Tab-separated table of C-alpha atoms in Angstrom:
chain	number	residue	atom	x	y	z
X	252	MET	CA	-50.264	30.510	-80.308
X	253	ALA	CA	-50.030	33.654	-78.271
X	254	PRO	CA	-49.628	33.819	-74.696
X	255	PRO	CA	-52.759	35.449	-73.510
X	256	GLU	CA	-51.023	38.404	-72.077
X	257	ALA	CA	-49.966	39.040	-75.958
X	258	GLU	CA	-53.817	40.015	-76.913
X	259	ASP	CA	-53.259	43.192	-75.037
X	260	HIS	CA	-50.138	43.213	-77.578
X	261	LYS	CA	-52.251	43.778	-80.846
X	262	LEU	CA	-52.219	46.223	-83.168
X	263	ARG	CA	-54.720	47.256	-85.218
X	264	GLY	CA	-55.957	47.848	-88.791
X	265	ASP	CA	-58.295	47.075	-91.754
X	266	LEU	CA	-56.133	46.963	-94.187
X	267	ASN	CA	-57.575	45.015	-97.835
X	268	ALA	CA	-55.655	43.498	-100.179
X	269	PHE	CA	-55.263	46.476	-102.176
X	270	GLN	CA	-53.789	48.495	-99.898
X	271	LEU	CA	-51.394	46.014	-98.488
X	272	LEU	CA	-50.251	44.960	-102.156
X	273	PHE	CA	-49.805	48.696	-102.305
X	274	GLY	CA	-47.974	49.080	-99.382
X	275	ILE	CA	-45.196	46.337	-99.956
X	276	LEU	CA	-45.033	47.202	-103.659
X	277	ALA	CA	-44.277	51.108	-101.800
X	278	TYR	CA	-41.520	49.568	-99.920
X	279	ASN	CA	-40.034	48.208	-103.060
X	280	ALA	CA	-39.972	51.609	-104.657
X	281	PRO	CA	-40.805	50.729	-108.317
X	282	LEU	CA	-40.206	54.249	-110.355
X	283	VAL	CA	-36.885	54.132	-108.637
X	284	ALA	CA	-35.865	50.236	-109.815
X	285	VAL	CA	-36.917	51.254	-113.115
X	286	VAL	CA	-34.888	54.326	-113.717
X	287	ALA	CA	-31.799	53.570	-111.429
X	288	PHE	CA	-32.354	49.151	-111.318
X	289	LEU	CA	-33.507	47.161	-113.661
X	290	PRO	CA	-30.926	49.010	-116.252
X	291	LEU	CA	-28.018	47.143	-114.069
X	292	THR	CA	-29.543	44.013	-114.537
X	293	ILE	CA	-29.248	44.695	-118.527
X	294	GLY	CA	-25.792	45.927	-118.678
X	295	TYR	CA	-23.778	43.872	-115.906
X	296	GLY	CA	-26.397	40.905	-115.808
X	297	ASN	CA	-27.665	38.809	-119.028
X	298	GLY	CA	-27.715	41.465	-121.264
X	299	LEU	CA	-30.830	41.147	-123.569
X	300	GLY	CA	-31.752	38.021	-121.683
X	301	ALA	CA	-32.534	40.432	-118.234
X	302	PRO	CA	-36.518	40.414	-118.603
X	303	VAL	CA	-36.168	36.443	-118.000
X	304	SER	CA	-33.939	37.007	-114.895
X	305	TYR	CA	-37.506	38.514	-113.633
X	306	LEU	CA	-39.506	36.213	-114.258
X	307	LEU	CA	-37.547	32.936	-112.708
X	308	SER	CA	-36.984	34.792	-109.698
X	309	GLY	CA	-40.831	35.230	-109.785
X	310	ALA	CA	-41.479	31.534	-109.946
X	311	ILE	CA	-38.723	31.095	-107.505
X	312	ILE	CA	-40.422	33.718	-104.682
X	313	ALA	CA	-43.832	31.820	-105.872
X	314	LEU	CA	-42.614	28.339	-104.941
X	315	PHE	CA	-41.140	29.902	-101.275
X	316	ALA	CA	-44.991	31.572	-101.312
X	317	SER	CA	-46.314	27.928	-101.485
X	318	GLY	CA	-44.995	26.815	-98.104
X	319	PHE	CA	-44.421	30.295	-96.385
X	320	LEU	CA	-48.227	31.544	-96.566
X	321	LYS	CA	-49.439	27.777	-95.596
X	322	MET	CA	-47.531	27.835	-92.446
X	323	SER	CA	-48.613	31.813	-91.746
X	324	ARG	CA	-51.650	29.815	-90.618
X	325	HIS	CA	-50.285	28.435	-87.509
X	326	ILE	CA	-48.411	31.663	-86.518
X	327	ASP	CA	-50.580	33.900	-84.467
X	328	ASN	CA	-48.111	37.100	-84.502
X	329	PRO	CA	-46.949	39.112	-87.133
X	330	GLY	CA	-43.151	38.152	-86.582
X	331	GLY	CA	-41.905	37.826	-90.501
X	332	PHE	CA	-38.970	35.724	-90.698
X	333	TYR	CA	-38.317	36.023	-87.017
X	334	SER	CA	-41.295	34.207	-86.528
X	335	TYR	CA	-41.115	31.404	-88.233
X	336	ILE	CA	-37.591	30.297	-88.005
X	337	ALA	CA	-38.201	30.516	-84.115
X	338	LEU	CA	-41.295	28.094	-85.059
X	339	GLY	CA	-39.442	25.756	-87.465
X	340	LEU	CA	-35.513	26.482	-86.503
X	341	GLY	CA	-35.969	26.782	-82.921
X	342	ARG	CA	-35.666	29.972	-80.296
X	343	GLU	CA	-31.955	30.266	-80.769
X	344	ALA	CA	-32.444	30.260	-84.393
X	345	GLY	CA	-35.305	32.917	-84.449
X	346	LEU	CA	-33.958	35.109	-82.354
X	347	GLY	CA	-30.739	35.204	-84.129
X	348	ALA	CA	-32.667	35.990	-87.365
X	349	SER	CA	-34.367	38.556	-85.684
X	350	PHE	CA	-31.594	40.741	-84.797
X	351	LEU	CA	-30.152	40.008	-88.298
X	352	ALA	CA	-33.356	41.480	-89.786
X	353	VAL	CA	-33.204	44.661	-87.634
X	354	THR	CA	-29.697	45.088	-87.833
X	355	THR	CA	-29.995	44.918	-91.732
X	356	TYR	CA	-33.779	46.897	-91.657
X	357	TYR	CA	-32.284	49.325	-89.775
X	358	LEU	CA	-29.184	49.789	-92.447
X	359	LEU	CA	-31.322	50.090	-94.987
X	360	LEU	CA	-33.589	52.943	-93.911
X	361	LEU	CA	-30.310	54.963	-92.979
X	362	GLY	CA	-29.224	54.289	-96.456
X	363	GLY	CA	-32.586	55.787	-97.824
X	364	TYR	CA	-32.168	58.669	-95.519
X	365	ALA	CA	-28.570	59.272	-97.223
X	366	LEU	CA	-30.116	59.073	-100.769
X	367	GLY	CA	-33.200	60.797	-100.038
X	368	GLY	CA	-31.377	63.787	-98.846
X	369	VAL	CA	-29.464	63.453	-101.662
X	370	LEU	CA	-32.093	63.319	-104.172
X	371	ILE	CA	-34.268	66.259	-102.323
X	372	GLY	CA	-31.336	68.332	-102.485
X	373	SER	CA	-30.350	67.941	-105.979
X	374	PHE	CA	-33.922	68.451	-107.326
X	375	VAL	CA	-34.059	71.820	-104.991
X	376	THR	CA	-30.625	73.343	-106.256
X	377	ASP	CA	-30.797	72.147	-110.169
X	378	ILE	CA	-33.926	72.143	-110.920
X	379	LEU	CA	-35.967	74.696	-109.017
X	380	GLY	CA	-33.184	76.733	-108.517
X	381	GLY	CA	-32.768	76.925	-104.773
X	382	PRO	CA	-30.003	77.082	-101.946
X	383	HIS	CA	-27.611	74.453	-101.610
X	384	VAL	CA	-28.782	72.500	-98.244
X	385	ALA	CA	-26.439	69.259	-97.129
X	386	TRP	CA	-28.095	66.024	-97.353
X	387	TRP	CA	-28.446	65.667	-93.914
X	388	VAL	CA	-30.641	68.424	-93.383
X	389	TRP	CA	-33.229	67.024	-96.259
X	390	ALA	CA	-33.028	63.655	-94.276
X	391	ALA	CA	-33.664	64.938	-91.210
X	392	VAL	CA	-36.776	66.779	-92.563
X	393	CYS	CA	-37.801	62.967	-94.273
X	394	GLN	CA	-37.144	61.349	-90.680
X	395	ILE	CA	-39.731	63.516	-89.144
X	396	ILE	CA	-42.445	63.290	-91.776
X	397	VAL	CA	-41.764	59.490	-91.675
X	398	GLY	CA	-41.944	59.393	-88.035
X	399	ILE	CA	-45.083	61.068	-87.611
X	400	PHE	CA	-46.988	58.446	-89.956
X	401	GLY	CA	-45.223	55.750	-88.122
X	402	TYR	CA	-47.185	57.331	-85.439
X	403	PHE	CA	-50.540	56.973	-86.294
X	404	ASN	CA	-52.929	54.152	-87.408
X	405	ILE	CA	-51.351	52.499	-90.515
X	406	GLU	CA	-54.238	53.041	-92.573
X	407	LEU	CA	-52.926	56.888	-92.841
X	408	SER	CA	-49.764	55.314	-94.238
X	409	ALA	CA	-51.618	53.160	-96.581
X	410	ARG	CA	-53.541	55.593	-97.876
X	411	PHE	CA	-50.573	58.080	-98.646
X	412	LEU	CA	-48.745	54.802	-100.213
X	413	THR	CA	-51.577	53.878	-102.569
X	414	PHE	CA	-52.076	57.689	-103.855
X	415	PHE	CA	-47.828	57.680	-104.733
X	416	MET	CA	-48.306	54.158	-106.077
X	417	CYS	CA	-50.850	55.028	-108.297
X	418	CYS	CA	-48.942	58.492	-109.496
X	419	GLU	CA	-45.897	56.052	-110.262
X	420	SER	CA	-47.103	53.442	-111.547
X	421	LEU	CA	-49.460	55.531	-113.905
X	422	LEU	CA	-46.272	57.032	-115.237
X	423	ILE	CA	-44.845	53.784	-115.858
X	424	LEU	CA	-47.704	52.124	-117.912
X	425	VAL	CA	-47.685	55.789	-119.761
X	426	TYR	CA	-43.863	55.278	-120.428
X	427	GLN	CA	-44.286	51.647	-121.532
X	428	ALA	CA	-47.234	52.285	-123.679
X	429	VAL	CA	-45.862	55.263	-125.658
X	430	VAL	CA	-42.377	53.251	-126.162
X	431	LEU	CA	-44.448	50.193	-127.608
X	432	ALA	CA	-47.044	52.372	-129.514
X	433	ARG	CA	-43.905	54.043	-131.160
X	434	GLY	CA	-42.226	50.776	-132.160
X	435	GLY	CA	-39.066	51.351	-129.392
X	436	ALA	CA	-36.124	53.051	-130.862
X	437	THR	CA	-35.606	50.598	-133.706
X	438	GLY	CA	-38.896	48.823	-133.999
X	439	LEU	CA	-39.927	46.065	-131.439
X	440	SER	CA	-38.323	43.002	-131.046
X	441	ALA	CA	-38.420	39.316	-129.260
X	442	SER	CA	-34.738	38.746	-128.744
X	443	SER	CA	-34.882	39.336	-124.971
X	444	PHE	CA	-36.144	35.526	-125.253
X	445	THR	CA	-34.288	33.571	-127.050
X	446	PRO	CA	-31.865	31.001	-125.993
X	447	HIS	CA	-28.858	32.685	-126.736
X	448	ASN	CA	-29.948	35.925	-124.936
X	449	ILE	CA	-30.982	34.847	-121.901
X	450	THR	CA	-27.585	33.086	-121.478
X	451	SER	CA	-25.622	35.612	-122.521
X	452	GLY	CA	-23.464	38.135	-120.268
X	453	SER	CA	-23.616	37.294	-117.083
X	454	ILE	CA	-27.072	35.185	-116.390
X	455	GLY	CA	-25.757	34.436	-112.531
X	456	ILE	CA	-25.645	38.429	-112.075
X	457	GLY	CA	-28.942	39.214	-113.937
X	458	LEU	CA	-30.862	36.274	-111.666
X	459	LEU	CA	-29.458	38.092	-108.039
X	460	PHE	CA	-29.881	41.446	-109.516
X	461	ALA	CA	-33.463	40.449	-109.906
X	462	ALA	CA	-33.869	37.661	-106.580
X	463	LEU	CA	-33.327	41.561	-104.921
X	464	SER	CA	-35.978	42.823	-106.505
X	465	PHE	CA	-38.182	41.142	-104.174
X	466	SER	CA	-37.323	42.358	-100.979
X	467	GLY	CA	-40.376	43.275	-99.146
X	468	PHE	CA	-42.395	39.827	-100.031
X	469	GLU	CA	-41.820	39.023	-95.934
X	470	VAL	CA	-43.685	42.311	-95.353
X	471	THR	CA	-47.212	40.294	-96.115
X	472	ALA	CA	-47.039	38.709	-92.567
X	473	VAL	CA	-45.085	41.359	-90.215
X	474	PHE	CA	-48.670	43.627	-91.382
X	475	ARG	CA	-50.654	40.505	-90.056
X	476	ASP	CA	-52.391	42.096	-87.375
X	477	GLU	CA	-53.193	44.798	-89.011
X	478	VAL	CA	-54.950	43.511	-92.357
X	479	ARG	CA	-58.478	42.775	-92.658
X	480	ASP	CA	-59.403	38.700	-93.056
X	481	PRO	CA	-55.611	37.348	-92.934
X	482	ALA	CA	-56.771	34.265	-94.297
X	483	ARG	CA	-57.606	35.622	-97.448
X	484	THR	CA	-55.850	39.199	-97.343
X	485	ILE	CA	-52.539	37.925	-97.064
X	486	PRO	CA	-52.228	35.245	-99.830
X	487	ARG	CA	-53.678	37.762	-102.032
X	488	ALA	CA	-51.296	40.610	-101.697
X	489	ALA	CA	-48.454	37.716	-100.945
X	490	TYR	CA	-49.039	36.368	-104.883
X	491	GLY	CA	-49.970	40.030	-106.198
X	492	PHE	CA	-46.660	41.178	-104.927
X	493	VAL	CA	-44.900	38.409	-106.990
X	494	ALA	CA	-46.429	39.088	-109.989
X	495	VAL	CA	-46.240	42.053	-110.299
X	496	ILE	CA	-42.538	42.340	-109.520
X	497	GLY	CA	-41.924	39.114	-111.807
X	498	VAL	CA	-43.858	39.713	-114.594
X	499	GLY	CA	-44.351	43.306	-114.169
X	500	TYR	CA	-40.295	44.409	-113.880
X	501	ALA	CA	-39.428	41.709	-116.761
X	502	VAL	CA	-42.213	44.218	-118.875
X	503	SER	CA	-40.447	46.633	-117.841
X	504	THR	CA	-36.948	45.776	-118.295
X	505	TRP	CA	-38.275	44.555	-122.012
X	506	VAL	CA	-39.511	47.970	-122.878
X	507	ILE	CA	-36.505	50.000	-121.668
X	508	ILE	CA	-34.511	47.378	-123.996
X	509	GLN	CA	-36.675	48.527	-127.130
X	510	ALA	CA	-36.168	52.246	-125.551
X	511	TYR	CA	-32.700	51.896	-126.101
X	512	GLY	CA	-32.837	49.747	-129.295
X	513	PRO	CA	-31.785	46.396	-129.116
X	514	ALA	CA	-28.184	46.937	-130.077
X	515	ASN	CA	-27.831	49.702	-127.800
X	516	ALA	CA	-29.242	48.634	-125.078
X	517	VAL	CA	-26.211	46.689	-122.819
X	518	THR	CA	-23.630	49.414	-123.933
X	519	SER	CA	-26.170	52.235	-122.959
X	520	ALA	CA	-27.209	50.490	-119.595
X	521	ALA	CA	-23.698	49.591	-118.159
X	522	THR	CA	-22.049	53.176	-118.957
X	523	ASN	CA	-24.711	55.228	-117.535
X	524	PRO	CA	-27.361	53.452	-116.144
X	525	THR	CA	-29.887	55.667	-114.593
X	526	GLY	CA	-28.925	58.963	-117.111
X	527	SER	CA	-29.367	56.712	-120.523
X	528	VAL	CA	-33.145	55.777	-118.712
X	529	THR	CA	-34.191	59.133	-118.195
X	530	ALA	CA	-33.006	59.826	-121.579
X	531	THR	CA	-35.329	57.482	-122.853
X	532	PHE	CA	-37.954	59.457	-121.374
X	533	GLN	CA	-36.782	62.564	-122.866
X	534	THR	CA	-37.423	61.448	-125.807
X	535	PHE	CA	-40.588	59.138	-125.778
X	536	LEU	CA	-42.296	61.774	-122.899
X	537	GLY	CA	-40.459	64.614	-123.564
X	538	GLY	CA	-39.955	67.299	-120.840
X	539	VAL	CA	-42.864	66.980	-119.135
X	540	GLY	CA	-42.614	63.576	-118.755
X	541	VAL	CA	-38.452	64.198	-117.002
X	542	HIS	CA	-39.896	66.618	-114.514
X	543	LEU	CA	-42.335	64.364	-113.374
X	544	VAL	CA	-39.537	61.087	-113.187
X	545	SER	CA	-37.681	64.138	-111.210
X	546	VAL	CA	-40.786	64.694	-108.892
X	547	LEU	CA	-42.101	61.095	-108.827
X	548	VAL	CA	-38.695	59.356	-107.664
X	549	ILE	CA	-38.388	61.493	-105.204
X	550	THR	CA	-42.089	60.608	-103.442
X	551	SER	CA	-41.081	56.996	-105.065
X	552	GLY	CA	-38.148	56.572	-102.341
X	553	PHE	CA	-40.299	58.799	-99.577
X	554	ALA	CA	-43.122	56.240	-100.013
X	555	SER	CA	-40.404	53.471	-99.604
X	556	LEU	CA	-39.001	55.094	-96.537
X	557	ILE	CA	-42.224	54.985	-94.716
X	558	ALA	CA	-42.444	51.719	-95.943
X	559	VAL	CA	-39.001	50.655	-94.287
X	560	HIS	CA	-39.891	52.374	-91.407
X	561	GLY	CA	-43.297	50.706	-90.639
X	562	VAL	CA	-40.923	47.090	-90.988
X	563	LEU	CA	-38.360	48.128	-88.757
X	564	ALA	CA	-40.921	49.529	-85.838
X	565	ARG	CA	-42.726	46.153	-86.221
X	566	TYR	CA	-39.894	44.314	-86.055
X	567	LEU	CA	-38.802	46.218	-82.553
X	568	PHE	CA	-42.402	46.209	-81.112
X	569	ASN	CA	-42.599	42.491	-81.595
X	570	LEU	CA	-39.670	41.949	-79.725
X	571	GLY	CA	-40.763	44.485	-76.886
X	572	VAL	CA	-43.882	42.367	-76.974
X	573	ASP	CA	-41.546	39.053	-76.494
X	574	ARG	CA	-39.634	41.064	-73.858
X	575	ILE	CA	-37.106	40.386	-75.618
X	576	LEU	CA	-36.389	44.322	-75.720
X	577	PRO	CA	-37.615	46.934	-73.090
X	578	ARG	CA	-41.461	46.113	-72.864
X	579	ARG	CA	-42.089	49.612	-73.525
X	580	LEU	CA	-41.084	49.120	-77.486
X	581	GLY	CA	-44.224	46.334	-77.430
X	582	ALA	CA	-47.060	49.381	-76.123
X	583	VAL	CA	-49.399	49.481	-78.683
X	584	HIS	CA	-51.140	53.386	-78.753
X	585	PRO	CA	-54.497	53.530	-77.278
X	586	ARG	CA	-56.475	55.507	-79.988
X	587	HIS	CA	-54.149	54.997	-83.314
X	588	GLY	CA	-53.299	50.858	-82.526
X	589	SER	CA	-49.778	51.732	-83.787
X	590	PRO	CA	-46.362	50.169	-82.601
X	591	HIS	CA	-45.551	54.242	-82.046
X	592	GLN	CA	-42.906	53.755	-79.373
X	593	ALA	CA	-40.889	51.105	-81.562
X	594	SER	CA	-41.602	53.873	-83.954
X	595	ILE	CA	-39.852	56.730	-82.138
X	596	PHE	CA	-37.430	54.407	-80.928
X	597	ALA	CA	-36.854	53.578	-84.412
X	598	SER	CA	-36.329	56.925	-85.457
X	599	ALA	CA	-34.227	57.959	-82.754
X	600	VAL	CA	-31.328	55.398	-83.292
X	601	VAL	CA	-31.744	56.263	-87.155
X	602	VAL	CA	-30.550	59.984	-86.796
X	603	ILE	CA	-27.649	58.768	-84.608
X	604	GLY	CA	-26.710	56.543	-87.559
X	605	TYR	CA	-26.461	59.368	-90.304
X	606	LEU	CA	-25.295	62.341	-87.494
X	607	VAL	CA	-22.634	59.128	-87.414
X	608	SER	CA	-22.041	59.470	-91.362
X	609	VAL	CA	-21.976	62.694	-91.436
X	610	LEU	CA	-19.284	63.191	-88.263
X	611	LEU	CA	-17.258	60.436	-90.403
X	612	LYS	CA	-17.809	62.525	-93.965
X	613	ALA	CA	-19.497	59.372	-95.473
X	614	ASP	CA	-20.437	59.830	-99.496
X	615	PRO	CA	-24.159	59.308	-98.711
X	616	SER	CA	-24.249	58.305	-102.807
X	617	VAL	CA	-21.749	55.767	-101.802
X	618	LEU	CA	-23.197	55.136	-98.415
X	619	TYR	CA	-27.206	54.296	-99.812
X	620	ALA	CA	-25.139	51.722	-102.168
X	621	GLN	CA	-23.442	49.720	-99.707
X	622	LEU	CA	-26.225	49.658	-96.662
X	623	TRP	CA	-28.497	48.478	-99.847
X	624	GLY	CA	-25.949	45.645	-100.782
X	625	ILE	CA	-25.472	45.150	-97.202
X	626	PHE	CA	-29.525	44.702	-96.940
X	627	GLY	CA	-30.027	42.412	-100.162
X	628	TYR	CA	-27.254	39.776	-99.205
X	629	SER	CA	-28.425	39.438	-95.581
X	630	LEU	CA	-31.965	38.862	-96.966
X	631	GLN	CA	-31.035	36.351	-99.242
X	632	ILE	CA	-29.142	34.664	-95.825
X	633	LEU	CA	-32.977	35.030	-94.559
X	634	PHE	CA	-34.968	33.410	-97.153
X	635	VAL	CA	-33.279	30.533	-96.797
X	636	LEU	CA	-33.223	29.988	-93.176
X	637	THR	CA	-37.035	30.403	-93.508
X	638	THR	CA	-37.199	27.798	-96.584
X	639	LEU	CA	-35.671	25.599	-94.114
X	640	ALA	CA	-37.694	26.993	-91.336
X	641	VAL	CA	-41.253	25.814	-93.502
X	642	LEU	CA	-39.624	22.319	-93.899
X	643	VAL	CA	-39.341	21.530	-90.450
X	644	PHE	CA	-42.255	22.582	-89.422
X	645	MET	CA	-44.455	21.226	-92.745
X	646	ARG	CA	-42.046	17.961	-91.547
X	647	ARG	CA	-42.767	18.092	-87.992
X	648	THR	CA	-46.360	18.882	-88.085
X	649	ARG	CA	-47.567	18.044	-91.368
X	650	PRO	CA	-50.861	20.471	-91.052
X	651	SER	CA	-54.073	19.026	-91.958
X	652	ASP	CA	-54.684	22.181	-94.899
X	653	THR	CA	-51.606	20.963	-97.079
X	654	THR	CA	-50.628	18.684	-99.692
X	655	VAL	CA	-47.344	17.154	-100.436
X	656	TRP	CA	-46.604	20.247	-102.791
X	657	HIS	CA	-46.403	22.428	-99.613
X	658	ARG	CA	-44.692	20.261	-97.677
X	659	VAL	CA	-42.188	19.083	-99.954
X	660	ILE	CA	-41.739	19.819	-103.276
X	661	ALA	CA	-42.550	23.847	-103.183
X	662	PRO	CA	-40.060	24.517	-100.699
X	663	VAL	CA	-37.406	21.954	-101.859
X	664	LEU	CA	-37.480	23.759	-105.037
X	665	ALA	CA	-37.696	27.199	-103.752
X	666	LEU	CA	-34.751	25.963	-101.476
X	667	ALA	CA	-32.618	24.626	-104.625
X	668	GLY	CA	-32.990	28.308	-106.825
X	669	LEU	CA	-32.294	30.481	-103.355
X	670	VAL	CA	-29.375	28.397	-101.949
X	671	VAL	CA	-28.021	29.347	-105.786
X	672	THR	CA	-28.840	32.966	-105.370
X	673	LEU	CA	-27.320	33.130	-102.361
X	674	TRP	CA	-24.038	31.878	-103.631
X	675	LEU	CA	-24.653	33.338	-106.241
X	676	ALA	CA	-24.785	37.103	-104.062
X	677	THR	CA	-21.284	35.408	-102.025
X	678	LYS	CA	-19.573	34.665	-105.563
X	679	ASN	CA	-19.927	38.825	-106.431
X	680	ILE	CA	-20.409	40.587	-103.245
X	681	GLU	CA	-17.736	42.814	-104.264
X	682	LEU	CA	-20.306	44.043	-107.084
X	683	LEU	CA	-23.382	44.402	-103.836
X	684	ILE	CA	-21.319	46.295	-101.868
X	685	PRO	CA	-18.942	48.532	-103.184
X	686	GLY	CA	-15.632	50.328	-101.860
X	687	SER	CA	-12.218	48.740	-100.008
X	688	GLY	CA	-13.136	46.656	-96.626
X	689	ALA	CA	-16.524	47.116	-97.092
X	690	VAL	CA	-17.185	43.234	-97.735
X	691	THR	CA	-15.220	42.142	-94.655
X	692	ILE	CA	-16.865	44.799	-92.908
X	693	THR	CA	-20.288	43.059	-94.138
X	694	TYR	CA	-19.217	39.729	-92.604
X	695	VAL	CA	-18.421	41.453	-89.340
X	696	VAL	CA	-21.896	42.967	-88.974
X	697	LEU	CA	-23.863	40.228	-90.356
X	698	ALA	CA	-22.062	37.357	-88.042
X	699	GLY	CA	-21.985	40.100	-85.182
X	700	ALA	CA	-25.901	40.604	-84.985
X	701	THR	CA	-26.831	36.655	-86.108
X	702	GLY	CA	-24.297	35.527	-83.141
X	703	ALA	CA	-25.577	38.166	-80.667
X	704	GLY	CA	-28.748	36.705	-80.728
X	705	VAL	CA	-28.229	33.281	-80.716
X	706	LEU	CA	-25.894	34.084	-77.371
X	707	TYR	CA	-28.671	36.363	-76.227
X	708	ALA	CA	-30.829	33.702	-76.256
X	709	VAL	CA	-29.198	31.072	-74.838
X	710	THR	CA	-28.262	33.224	-72.060
X	711	LEU	CA	-31.974	33.565	-71.816
X	712	LYS	CA	-32.685	29.787	-71.309
X	713	ARG	CA	-30.266	29.297	-68.179
X	714	VAL	CA	-30.985	32.802	-66.074
X	715	ARG	CA	-34.583	33.702	-67.752
X	716	PRO	CA	-36.339	30.933	-68.938
X	717	ASP	CA	-39.704	32.804	-68.579
X	718	ILE	CA	-38.512	35.095	-71.095
X	719	TYR	CA	-37.397	32.754	-73.344
X	720	ARG	CA	-40.448	30.635	-73.446
X	721	HIS	CA	-41.651	34.314	-75.384
X	722	ILE	CA	-39.197	34.198	-78.029
X	723	GLY	CA	-41.547	34.162	-81.232
X	724	ARG	CA	-44.486	33.786	-78.763
X	725	MET	CA	-44.800	29.909	-79.581
């Protein structure tokens, strides 16, 4: 339970399940996934069997959600993985996990701005015929707008995200409907669901790519204080997210295969993932469809930036409330009920990050791929640690509103699937994080962030036990 003083640090909002669901879907950038990510699962994963990878990964996350959501009823603060791991595995592990999460969300946001700057610059120059402007200028423009959204109440961001999510979802649905109505490139085929194709290619990489598509799941808990009736809203949004990503991405992947034609799908996806999908939009929706994709990919990425910024700001906010970071970061805006100081701080450190990348002359497209890979890998670590925390917590407390399914069966099955996914991520980490020396840097950064959090907790326990007791606000 939160201490009495924590009541002064409650964020305010009135999001319903639909708004929360669209907020976490925006984090996932579905149109960007359809155009640029799902083809990778086809080309480098298990080929024609790629749709099944999303169904299997969805089943693992659904098992994870069973215990995760039951445990959420016993956590009184919106700390996400931080709160769960602190409550289940101890304050040292919790603070280590929080430092890991903050570091990797920061890197993801930094990479998102790099990609956003490239996409906007390309659109302005190639589509609109405008002048060439450095990517970091467009990134700075995005940063200002995202910072404004982060400063105000969550409902402002929710309305924006819902609108653009509806637009990109509608485009995806129209694309799917036209492909199916026209019978794809060579006639519709169910070959994706045969045992031979499910296990073809590299099913391990297929499962890994599919698992990475579920990033954002924990956002349901991060926005706990800003939703209407958390006991009902969070489970609805969480299971809705699992269904939309698991089933929705499986359907989208299958439709892309039909648009390519099964005989050409794997080669086309592996040779030119983004360009080949855009070509199918040209084939089935014409030039108008391609132009809509160009615009909505940018708005989809921008909506994702707003969502990720919000998550990072709330992690910083919670660490400020717990007095791990300066208490000023735990301030709530008196009018908007937002983590405005944490949001400003998040914007400032991201500006510093991409200015450093400019000075180092980093390629923004490569930078995005590397930083996204680091985030995806660390996310698997956090999923595993959180599942262990759920198992320990359930065994220790045996909550009355749970059954053996919630306490043992579902978490153990989820843990098995997540450990396999983490092993696959480790085995194929060079594919996730391209570039000479990037893997070594990744291990150093992740181990350093986690170790710093653990060491800080140990130090606080000895010299500032009053602050140590605030970790996770247990």
